[in-house]
mmCIF file of C-alpha atoms in Angstrom:
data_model
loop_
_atom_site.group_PDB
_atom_site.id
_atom_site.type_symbol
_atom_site.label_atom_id
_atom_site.label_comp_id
_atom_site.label_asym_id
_atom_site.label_seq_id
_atom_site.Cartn_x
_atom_site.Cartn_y
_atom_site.Cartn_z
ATOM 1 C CA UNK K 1434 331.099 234.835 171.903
ATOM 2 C CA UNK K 1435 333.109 238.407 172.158
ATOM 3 C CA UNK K 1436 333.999 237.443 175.497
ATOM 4 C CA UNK K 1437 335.475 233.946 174.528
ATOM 5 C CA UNK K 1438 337.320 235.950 171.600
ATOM 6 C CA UNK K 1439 338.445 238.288 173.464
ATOM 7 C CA UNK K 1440 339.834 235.685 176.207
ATOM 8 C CA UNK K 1441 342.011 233.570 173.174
ATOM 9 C CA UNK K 1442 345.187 234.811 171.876
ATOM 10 C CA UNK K 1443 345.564 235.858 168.075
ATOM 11 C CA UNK K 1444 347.518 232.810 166.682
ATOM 12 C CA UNK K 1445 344.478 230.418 168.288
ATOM 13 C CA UNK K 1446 341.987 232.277 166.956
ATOM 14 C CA UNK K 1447 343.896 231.863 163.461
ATOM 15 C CA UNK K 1448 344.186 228.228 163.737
ATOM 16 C CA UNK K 1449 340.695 227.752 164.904
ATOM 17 C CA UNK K 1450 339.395 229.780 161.961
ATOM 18 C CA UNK K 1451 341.738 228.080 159.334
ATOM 19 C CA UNK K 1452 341.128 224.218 160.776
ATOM 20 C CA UNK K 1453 337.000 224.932 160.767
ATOM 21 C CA UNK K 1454 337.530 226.488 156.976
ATOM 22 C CA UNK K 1455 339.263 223.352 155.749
ATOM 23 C CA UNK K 1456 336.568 221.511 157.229
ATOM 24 C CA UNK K 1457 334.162 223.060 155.347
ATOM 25 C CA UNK K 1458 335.626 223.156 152.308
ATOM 26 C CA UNK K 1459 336.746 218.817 152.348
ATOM 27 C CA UNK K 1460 333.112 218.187 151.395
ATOM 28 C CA UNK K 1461 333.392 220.623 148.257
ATOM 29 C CA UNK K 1462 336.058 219.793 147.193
ATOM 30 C CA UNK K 1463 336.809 216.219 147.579
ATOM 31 C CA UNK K 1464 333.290 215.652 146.077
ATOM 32 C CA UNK K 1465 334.648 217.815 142.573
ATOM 33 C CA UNK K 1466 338.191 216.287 142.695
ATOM 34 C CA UNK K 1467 335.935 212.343 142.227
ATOM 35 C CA UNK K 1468 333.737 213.739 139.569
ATOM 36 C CA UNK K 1469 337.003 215.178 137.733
ATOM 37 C CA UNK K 1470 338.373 212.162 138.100
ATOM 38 C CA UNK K 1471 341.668 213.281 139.983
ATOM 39 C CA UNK K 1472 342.364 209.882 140.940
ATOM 40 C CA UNK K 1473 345.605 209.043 142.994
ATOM 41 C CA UNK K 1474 347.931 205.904 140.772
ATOM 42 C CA UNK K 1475 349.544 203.630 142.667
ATOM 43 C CA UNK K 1476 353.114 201.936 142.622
ATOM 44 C CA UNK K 1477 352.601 198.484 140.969
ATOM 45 C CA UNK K 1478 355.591 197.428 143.374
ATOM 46 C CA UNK K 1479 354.221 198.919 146.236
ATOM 47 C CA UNK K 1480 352.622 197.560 149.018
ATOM 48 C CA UNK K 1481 349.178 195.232 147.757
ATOM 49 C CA UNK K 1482 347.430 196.855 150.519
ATOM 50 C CA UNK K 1483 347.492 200.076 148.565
ATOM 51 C CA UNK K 1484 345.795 198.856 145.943
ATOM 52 C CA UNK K 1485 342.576 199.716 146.900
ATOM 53 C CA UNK K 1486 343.318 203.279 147.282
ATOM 54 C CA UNK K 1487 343.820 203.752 143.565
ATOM 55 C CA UNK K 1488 341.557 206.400 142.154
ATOM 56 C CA UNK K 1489 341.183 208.278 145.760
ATOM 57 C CA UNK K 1490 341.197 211.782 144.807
ATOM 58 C CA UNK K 1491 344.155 213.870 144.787
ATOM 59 C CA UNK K 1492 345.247 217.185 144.862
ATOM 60 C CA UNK K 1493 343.613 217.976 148.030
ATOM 61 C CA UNK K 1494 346.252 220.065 149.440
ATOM 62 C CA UNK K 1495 343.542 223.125 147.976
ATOM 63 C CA UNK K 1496 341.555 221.800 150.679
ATOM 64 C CA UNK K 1497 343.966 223.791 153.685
ATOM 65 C CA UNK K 1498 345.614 225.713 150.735
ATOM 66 C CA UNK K 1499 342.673 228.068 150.193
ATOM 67 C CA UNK K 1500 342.203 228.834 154.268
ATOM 68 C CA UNK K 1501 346.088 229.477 154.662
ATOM 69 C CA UNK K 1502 345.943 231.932 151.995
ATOM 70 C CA UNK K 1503 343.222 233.619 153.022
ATOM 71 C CA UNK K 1504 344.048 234.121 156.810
ATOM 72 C CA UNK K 1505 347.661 234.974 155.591
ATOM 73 C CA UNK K 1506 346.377 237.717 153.553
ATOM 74 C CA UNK K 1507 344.441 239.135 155.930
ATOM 75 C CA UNK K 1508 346.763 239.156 158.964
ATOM 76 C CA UNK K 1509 348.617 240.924 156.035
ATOM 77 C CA UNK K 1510 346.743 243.611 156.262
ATOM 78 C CA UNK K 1511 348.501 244.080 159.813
ATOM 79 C CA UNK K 1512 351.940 242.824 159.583
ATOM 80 C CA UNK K 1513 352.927 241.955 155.752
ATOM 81 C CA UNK K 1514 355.700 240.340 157.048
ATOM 82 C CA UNK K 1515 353.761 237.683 156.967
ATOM 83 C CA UNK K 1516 353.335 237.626 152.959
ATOM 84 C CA UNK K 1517 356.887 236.335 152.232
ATOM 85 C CA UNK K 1518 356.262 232.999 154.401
ATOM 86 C CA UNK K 1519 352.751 232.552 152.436
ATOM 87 C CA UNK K 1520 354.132 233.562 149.171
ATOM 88 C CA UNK K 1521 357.040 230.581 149.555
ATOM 89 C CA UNK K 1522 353.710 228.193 150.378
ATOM 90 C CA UNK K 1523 351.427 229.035 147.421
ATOM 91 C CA UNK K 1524 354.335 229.506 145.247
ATOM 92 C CA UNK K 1525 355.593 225.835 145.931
ATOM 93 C CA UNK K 1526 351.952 224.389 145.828
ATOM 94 C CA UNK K 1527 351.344 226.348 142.606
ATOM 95 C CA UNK K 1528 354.609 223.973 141.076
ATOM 96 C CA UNK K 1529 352.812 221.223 142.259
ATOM 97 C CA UNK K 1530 349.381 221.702 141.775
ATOM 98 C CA UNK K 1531 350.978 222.290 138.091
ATOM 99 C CA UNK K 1532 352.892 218.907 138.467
ATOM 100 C CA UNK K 1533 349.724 216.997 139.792
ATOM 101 C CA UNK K 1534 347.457 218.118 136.570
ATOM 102 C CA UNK K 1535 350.030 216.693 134.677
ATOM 103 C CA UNK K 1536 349.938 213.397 136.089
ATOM 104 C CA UNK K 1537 346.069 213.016 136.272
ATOM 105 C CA UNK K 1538 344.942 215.147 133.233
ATOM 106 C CA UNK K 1539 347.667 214.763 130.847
ATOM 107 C CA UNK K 1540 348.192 211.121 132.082
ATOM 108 C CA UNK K 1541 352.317 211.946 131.896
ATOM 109 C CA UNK K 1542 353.264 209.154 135.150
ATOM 110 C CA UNK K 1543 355.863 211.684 136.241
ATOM 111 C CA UNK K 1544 354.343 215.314 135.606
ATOM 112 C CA UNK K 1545 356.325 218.187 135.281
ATOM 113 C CA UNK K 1546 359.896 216.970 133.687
ATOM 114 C CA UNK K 1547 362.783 217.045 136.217
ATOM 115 C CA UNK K 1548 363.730 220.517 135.326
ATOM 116 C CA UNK K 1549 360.910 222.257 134.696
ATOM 117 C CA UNK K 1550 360.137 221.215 138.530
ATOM 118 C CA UNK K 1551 363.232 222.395 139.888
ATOM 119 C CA UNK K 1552 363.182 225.708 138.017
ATOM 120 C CA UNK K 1553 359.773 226.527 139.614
ATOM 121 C CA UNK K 1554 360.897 225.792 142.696
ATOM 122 C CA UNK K 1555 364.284 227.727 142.363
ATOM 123 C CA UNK K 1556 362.441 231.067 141.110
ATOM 124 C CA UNK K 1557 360.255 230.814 144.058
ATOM 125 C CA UNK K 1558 363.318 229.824 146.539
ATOM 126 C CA UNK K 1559 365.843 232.198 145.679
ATOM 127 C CA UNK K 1560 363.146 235.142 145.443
ATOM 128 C CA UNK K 1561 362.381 234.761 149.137
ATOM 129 C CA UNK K 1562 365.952 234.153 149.747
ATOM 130 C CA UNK K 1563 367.054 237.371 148.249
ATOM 131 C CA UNK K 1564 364.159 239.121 150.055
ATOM 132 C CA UNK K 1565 365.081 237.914 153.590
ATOM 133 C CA UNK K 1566 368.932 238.845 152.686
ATOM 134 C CA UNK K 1567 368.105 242.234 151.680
ATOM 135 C CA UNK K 1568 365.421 243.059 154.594
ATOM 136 C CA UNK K 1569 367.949 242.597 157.273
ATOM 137 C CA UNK K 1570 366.460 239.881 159.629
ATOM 138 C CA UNK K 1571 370.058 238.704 159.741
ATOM 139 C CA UNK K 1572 372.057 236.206 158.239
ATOM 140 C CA UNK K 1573 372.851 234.290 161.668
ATOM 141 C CA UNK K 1574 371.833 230.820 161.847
ATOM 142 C CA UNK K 1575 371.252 229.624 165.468
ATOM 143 C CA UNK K 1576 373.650 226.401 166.290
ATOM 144 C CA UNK K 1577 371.643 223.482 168.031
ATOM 145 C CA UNK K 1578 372.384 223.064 171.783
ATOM 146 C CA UNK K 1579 374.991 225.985 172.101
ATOM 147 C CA UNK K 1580 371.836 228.392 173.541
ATOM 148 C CA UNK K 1581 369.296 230.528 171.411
ATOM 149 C CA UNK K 1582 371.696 233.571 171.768
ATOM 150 C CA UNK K 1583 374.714 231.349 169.813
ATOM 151 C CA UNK K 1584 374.969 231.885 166.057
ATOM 152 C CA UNK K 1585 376.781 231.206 163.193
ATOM 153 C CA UNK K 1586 376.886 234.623 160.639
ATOM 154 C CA UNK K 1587 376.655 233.050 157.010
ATOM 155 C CA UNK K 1588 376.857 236.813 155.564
ATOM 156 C CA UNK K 1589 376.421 236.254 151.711
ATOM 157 C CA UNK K 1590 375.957 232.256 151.956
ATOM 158 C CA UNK K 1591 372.988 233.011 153.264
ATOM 159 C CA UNK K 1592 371.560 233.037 150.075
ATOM 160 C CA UNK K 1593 372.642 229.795 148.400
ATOM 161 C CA UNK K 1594 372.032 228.042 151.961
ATOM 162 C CA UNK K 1595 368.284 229.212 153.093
ATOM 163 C CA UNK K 1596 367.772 227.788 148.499
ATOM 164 C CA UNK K 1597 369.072 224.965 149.559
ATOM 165 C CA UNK K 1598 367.159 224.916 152.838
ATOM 166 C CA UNK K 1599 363.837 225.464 150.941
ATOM 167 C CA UNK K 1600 364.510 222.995 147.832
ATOM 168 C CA UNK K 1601 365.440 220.306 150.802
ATOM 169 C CA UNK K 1602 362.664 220.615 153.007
ATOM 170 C CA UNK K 1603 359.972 220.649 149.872
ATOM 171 C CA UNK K 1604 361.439 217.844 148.663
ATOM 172 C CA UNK K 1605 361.504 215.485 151.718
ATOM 173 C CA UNK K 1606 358.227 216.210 152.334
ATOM 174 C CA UNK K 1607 357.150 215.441 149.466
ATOM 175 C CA UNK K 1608 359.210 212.012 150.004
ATOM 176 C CA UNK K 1609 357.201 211.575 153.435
ATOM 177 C CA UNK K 1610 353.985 211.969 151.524
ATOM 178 C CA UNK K 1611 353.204 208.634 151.006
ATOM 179 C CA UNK K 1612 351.282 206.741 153.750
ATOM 180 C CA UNK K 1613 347.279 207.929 154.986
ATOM 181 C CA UNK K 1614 347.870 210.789 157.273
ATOM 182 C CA UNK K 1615 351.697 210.840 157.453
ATOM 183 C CA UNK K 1616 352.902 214.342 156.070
ATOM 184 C CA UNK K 1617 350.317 216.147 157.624
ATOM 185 C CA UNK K 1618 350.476 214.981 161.061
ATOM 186 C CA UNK K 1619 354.316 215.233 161.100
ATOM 187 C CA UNK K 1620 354.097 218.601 159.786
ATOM 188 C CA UNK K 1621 351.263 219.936 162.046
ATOM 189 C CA UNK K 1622 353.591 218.777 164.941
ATOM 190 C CA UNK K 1623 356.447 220.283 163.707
ATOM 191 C CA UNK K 1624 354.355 224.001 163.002
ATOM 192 C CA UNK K 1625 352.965 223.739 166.509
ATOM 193 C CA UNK K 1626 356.755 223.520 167.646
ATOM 194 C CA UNK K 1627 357.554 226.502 165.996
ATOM 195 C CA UNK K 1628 354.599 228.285 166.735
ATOM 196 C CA UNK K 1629 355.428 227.520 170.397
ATOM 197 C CA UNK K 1630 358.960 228.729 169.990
ATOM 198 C CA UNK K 1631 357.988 231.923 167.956
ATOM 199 C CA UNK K 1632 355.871 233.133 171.515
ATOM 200 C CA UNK K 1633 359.684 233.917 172.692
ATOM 201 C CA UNK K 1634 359.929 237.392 171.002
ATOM 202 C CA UNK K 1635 357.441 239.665 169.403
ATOM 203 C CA UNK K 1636 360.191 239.890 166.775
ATOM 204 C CA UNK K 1637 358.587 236.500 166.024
ATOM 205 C CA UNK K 1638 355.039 237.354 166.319
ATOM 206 C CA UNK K 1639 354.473 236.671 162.132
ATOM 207 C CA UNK K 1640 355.542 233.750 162.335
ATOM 208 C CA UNK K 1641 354.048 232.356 165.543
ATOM 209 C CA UNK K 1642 350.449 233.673 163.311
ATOM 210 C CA UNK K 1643 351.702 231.685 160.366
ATOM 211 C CA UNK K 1644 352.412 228.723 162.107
ATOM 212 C CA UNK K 1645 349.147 228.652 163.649
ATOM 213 C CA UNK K 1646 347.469 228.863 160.383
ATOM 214 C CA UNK K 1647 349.380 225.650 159.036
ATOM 215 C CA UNK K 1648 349.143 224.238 161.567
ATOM 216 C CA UNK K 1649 345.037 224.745 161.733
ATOM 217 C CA UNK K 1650 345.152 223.392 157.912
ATOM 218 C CA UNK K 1651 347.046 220.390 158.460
ATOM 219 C CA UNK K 1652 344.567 219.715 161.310
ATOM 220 C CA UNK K 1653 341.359 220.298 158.950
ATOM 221 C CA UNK K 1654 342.852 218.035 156.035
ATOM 222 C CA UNK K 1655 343.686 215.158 158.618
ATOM 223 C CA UNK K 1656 340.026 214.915 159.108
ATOM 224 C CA UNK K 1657 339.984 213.578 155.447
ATOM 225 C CA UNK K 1658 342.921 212.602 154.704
ATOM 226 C CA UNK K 1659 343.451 210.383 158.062
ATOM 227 C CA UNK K 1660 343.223 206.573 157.552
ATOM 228 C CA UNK K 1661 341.590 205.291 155.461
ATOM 229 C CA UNK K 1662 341.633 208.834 153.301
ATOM 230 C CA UNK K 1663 339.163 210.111 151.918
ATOM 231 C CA UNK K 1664 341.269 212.253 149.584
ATOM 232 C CA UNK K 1665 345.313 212.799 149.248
ATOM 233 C CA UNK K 1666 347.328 216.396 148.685
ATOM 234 C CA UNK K 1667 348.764 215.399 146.013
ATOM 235 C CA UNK K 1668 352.355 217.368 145.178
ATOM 236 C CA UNK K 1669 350.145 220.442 145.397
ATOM 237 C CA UNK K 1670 349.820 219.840 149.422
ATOM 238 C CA UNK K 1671 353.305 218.449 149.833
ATOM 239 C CA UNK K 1672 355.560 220.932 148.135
ATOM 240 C CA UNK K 1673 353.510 223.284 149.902
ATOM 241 C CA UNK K 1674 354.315 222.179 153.441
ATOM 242 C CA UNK K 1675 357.686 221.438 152.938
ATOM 243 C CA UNK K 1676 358.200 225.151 151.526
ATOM 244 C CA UNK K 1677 356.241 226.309 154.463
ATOM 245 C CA UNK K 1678 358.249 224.797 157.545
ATOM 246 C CA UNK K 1679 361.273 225.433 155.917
ATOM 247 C CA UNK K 1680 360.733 229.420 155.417
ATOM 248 C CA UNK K 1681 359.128 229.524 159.084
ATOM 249 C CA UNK K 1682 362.658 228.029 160.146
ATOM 250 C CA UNK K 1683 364.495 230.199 158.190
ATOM 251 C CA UNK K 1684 362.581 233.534 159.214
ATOM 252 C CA UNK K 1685 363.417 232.294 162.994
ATOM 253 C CA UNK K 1686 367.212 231.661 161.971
ATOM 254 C CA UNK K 1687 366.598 228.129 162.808
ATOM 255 C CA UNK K 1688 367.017 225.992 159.482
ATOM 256 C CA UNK K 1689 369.530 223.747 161.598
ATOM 257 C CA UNK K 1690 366.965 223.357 164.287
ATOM 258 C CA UNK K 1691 364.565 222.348 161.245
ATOM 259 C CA UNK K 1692 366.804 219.079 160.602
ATOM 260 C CA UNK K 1693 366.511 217.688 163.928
ATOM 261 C CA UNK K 1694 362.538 218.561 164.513
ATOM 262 C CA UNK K 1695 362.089 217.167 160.826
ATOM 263 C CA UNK K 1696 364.042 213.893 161.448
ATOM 264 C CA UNK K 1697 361.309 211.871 160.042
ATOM 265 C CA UNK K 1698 361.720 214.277 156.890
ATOM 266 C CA UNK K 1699 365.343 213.515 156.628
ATOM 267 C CA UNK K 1700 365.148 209.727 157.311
ATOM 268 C CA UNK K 1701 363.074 209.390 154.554
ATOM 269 C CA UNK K 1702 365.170 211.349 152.281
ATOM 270 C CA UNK K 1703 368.132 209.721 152.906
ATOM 271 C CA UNK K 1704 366.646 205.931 152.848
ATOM 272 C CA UNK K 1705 365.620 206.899 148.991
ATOM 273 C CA UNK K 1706 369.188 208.527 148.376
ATOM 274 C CA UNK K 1707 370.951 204.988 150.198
ATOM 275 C CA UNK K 1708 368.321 203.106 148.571
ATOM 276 C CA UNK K 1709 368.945 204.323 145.108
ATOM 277 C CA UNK K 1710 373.099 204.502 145.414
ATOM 278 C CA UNK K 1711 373.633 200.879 147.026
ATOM 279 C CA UNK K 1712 371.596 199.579 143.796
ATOM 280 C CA UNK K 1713 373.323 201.229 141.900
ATOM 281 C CA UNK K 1714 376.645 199.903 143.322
ATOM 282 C CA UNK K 1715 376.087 196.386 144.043
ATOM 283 C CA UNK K 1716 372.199 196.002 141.655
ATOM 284 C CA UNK K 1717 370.892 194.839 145.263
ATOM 285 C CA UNK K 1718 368.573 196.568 147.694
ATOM 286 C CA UNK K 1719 369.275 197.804 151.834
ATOM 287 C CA UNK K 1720 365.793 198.090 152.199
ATOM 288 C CA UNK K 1721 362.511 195.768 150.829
ATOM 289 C CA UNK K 1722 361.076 199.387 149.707
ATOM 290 C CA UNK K 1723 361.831 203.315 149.771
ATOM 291 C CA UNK K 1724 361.340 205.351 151.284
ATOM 292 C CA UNK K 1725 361.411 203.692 154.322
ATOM 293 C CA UNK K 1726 357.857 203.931 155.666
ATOM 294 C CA UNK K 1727 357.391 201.745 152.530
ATOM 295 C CA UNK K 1728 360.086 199.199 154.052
ATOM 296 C CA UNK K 1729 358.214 198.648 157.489
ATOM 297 C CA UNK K 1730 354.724 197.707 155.358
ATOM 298 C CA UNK K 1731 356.443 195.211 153.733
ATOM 299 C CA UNK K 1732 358.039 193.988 157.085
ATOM 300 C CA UNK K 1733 354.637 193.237 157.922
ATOM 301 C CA UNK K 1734 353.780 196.843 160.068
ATOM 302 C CA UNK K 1735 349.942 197.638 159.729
ATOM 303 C CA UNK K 1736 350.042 201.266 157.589
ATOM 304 C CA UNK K 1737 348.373 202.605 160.814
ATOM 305 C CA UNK K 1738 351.328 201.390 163.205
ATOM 306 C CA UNK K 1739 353.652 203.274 160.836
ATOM 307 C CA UNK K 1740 351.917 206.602 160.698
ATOM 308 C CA UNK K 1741 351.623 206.047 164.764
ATOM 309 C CA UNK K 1742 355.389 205.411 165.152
ATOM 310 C CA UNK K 1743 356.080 208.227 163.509
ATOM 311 C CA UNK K 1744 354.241 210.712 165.361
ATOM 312 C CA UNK K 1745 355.491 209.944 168.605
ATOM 313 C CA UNK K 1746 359.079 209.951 167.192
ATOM 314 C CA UNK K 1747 358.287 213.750 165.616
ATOM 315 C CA UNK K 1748 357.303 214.718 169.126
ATOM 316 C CA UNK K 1749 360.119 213.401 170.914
ATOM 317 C CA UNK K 1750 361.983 215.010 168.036
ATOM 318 C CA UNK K 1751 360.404 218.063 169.039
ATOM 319 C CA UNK K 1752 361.491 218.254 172.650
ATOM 320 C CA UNK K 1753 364.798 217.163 171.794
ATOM 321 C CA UNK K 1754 364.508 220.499 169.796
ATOM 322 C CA UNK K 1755 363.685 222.335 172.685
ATOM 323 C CA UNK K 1756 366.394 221.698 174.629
ATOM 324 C CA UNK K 1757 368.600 221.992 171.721
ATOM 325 C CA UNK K 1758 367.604 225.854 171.846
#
């Protein structure tokens, strides 16, 4: 067993360790979430085939949560550069584990009120953002397709933008959240990219460990969360994975590389923005449902076919991102 251990490089070893600890801990938890009575609502104007997963637990994202704090804090130990990219995690799922108890405890349909969301997000946000300003990794942002070594200097922008960055990414994925399966396998493909990309430099190496550990998470909760799911994450998972991938970008200087891995994340974004605006305008609809995952259901796609689509598109996504560095 020392031998095998011995023979695997760190960042495995940390996303072996974090996907076999989310394993373990789906059957306690999902198990407490039911007899709690976390259930998941569902849209009345949704798709019908949804129906039936009213009252599926939520809040699972404590399910890879728990490992990825635990493996971040000890890897801190070593390198507490690390800590900043777990504190933006935890301190976006903490705003929505806050947000889910809300909805299923206090029964209030839309949790935490509009800006009592956004200012726990903001406080975590712009306290990373200030610490990456002030600890000197730079205020370049690499430009897409112009080579790794081309970069744009923000200087004191870089503060408002890597906010915006965060608040952005959190939010789509939260958006994406919405069909069996779909956050977390676009996200664990898009951590494996970085994690990939971080083996260029040891300047990296924190975030090639971090990425791992997501990415080992994700993994776990898909065995539970994969159609049909056994148990969702809730705003507690998905403000915690979209704070995660966007601070890993942002620690590499890659936030712009982030939009073009993350397509998925900002098609479905904008297809609720468009959605919302054209009704607005004209009182009819562009698409049957938003986001648009929602949209190809109704168009008669099996929720399966979706999720499926979607993956491959992340990973083309994800070369295209390679040769944009």
């Amino acid at each position: 067993m020392n031998f095998i251990l011995t023979r695997l490089s760190t960042h495995v070893i940390f996303f072996i360790l974090t996907f076999i600890f989310s394993i373990i801990l789906g059957p306690v938890f999902i198990p407490l979430l039911t007899k709690l009575k976390f259930g998941q609502t569902v849209r009345d104007d949704g798709p019908k085939s949804h129906y039936k997963k009213m009252g599926t637990p939520t809040m699972g994202g404590v399910i890879f949560l728990i490992p990825v704090l635990i493996m971040s804090l000890y890897y801190g130990i070593k390198n507490t550069e690390i800590l900043p990219l777990a504190f933006v995690t935890i301190g976006f799922g903490l705003v929505g584990f806050i947000d889910d108890f809300i909805k299923v405890v206090k029964k209030r349909k839309d949790g935490l009120y509009w800006k009592q969301k956004m200012l726990g997000l903001l406080l975590v946000a712009v306290s990373f953002s200030f610490y990456i300003y002030y600890k000197g990794i730079g205020t370049e942002i690499i430009i897409p397709f112009l080579g790794i070594d081309r970069t744009i200097n923000l200087g004191w922008f870089f503060i408002p933008f890597t906010v915006l960055v965060l608040i952005s990414a959190t939010n789509s994925v939260n958006i994406t959240d919405g069909l069996d399966g779909l956050a977390a396998g676009v996200t664990l493909i898009i951590t494996v990219f970085f994690t990939i990309v971080a083996t260029a430099s040891n300047e990296w190496e924190h975030v090639k460990i971090f990425s791992s550990i997501v990415s080992g998470g994700c993994l776990g909760f898909l065995a539970f969360n994969a159609h049909p799911a056994r148990v969702f994450m809730g705003d507690t998972g998905s403000l915690a994975l979209g704070g995660a991938v966007g601070a890993i970008s942002i620690a590499m200087n890659m936030p712009l590389i982030l939009i073009i891995v993350g397509g998925i994340y900002v098609v479905e974004s904008l297809s609720v923005l468009l959605q919302v605006s054209y009704f607005k305008m004209t009182g009819r609809r562009i698409l049957k449902m938003a986001p648009i995952h929602h949209h190809f259901e109704l168009s008669g796609w099996k929720e399966t076919k979706v999720v499926m689509v979607f993956y491959i598109i992340t990973i083309i996504l994800c070369v295209l991102g390679f040769f944009a560095l």
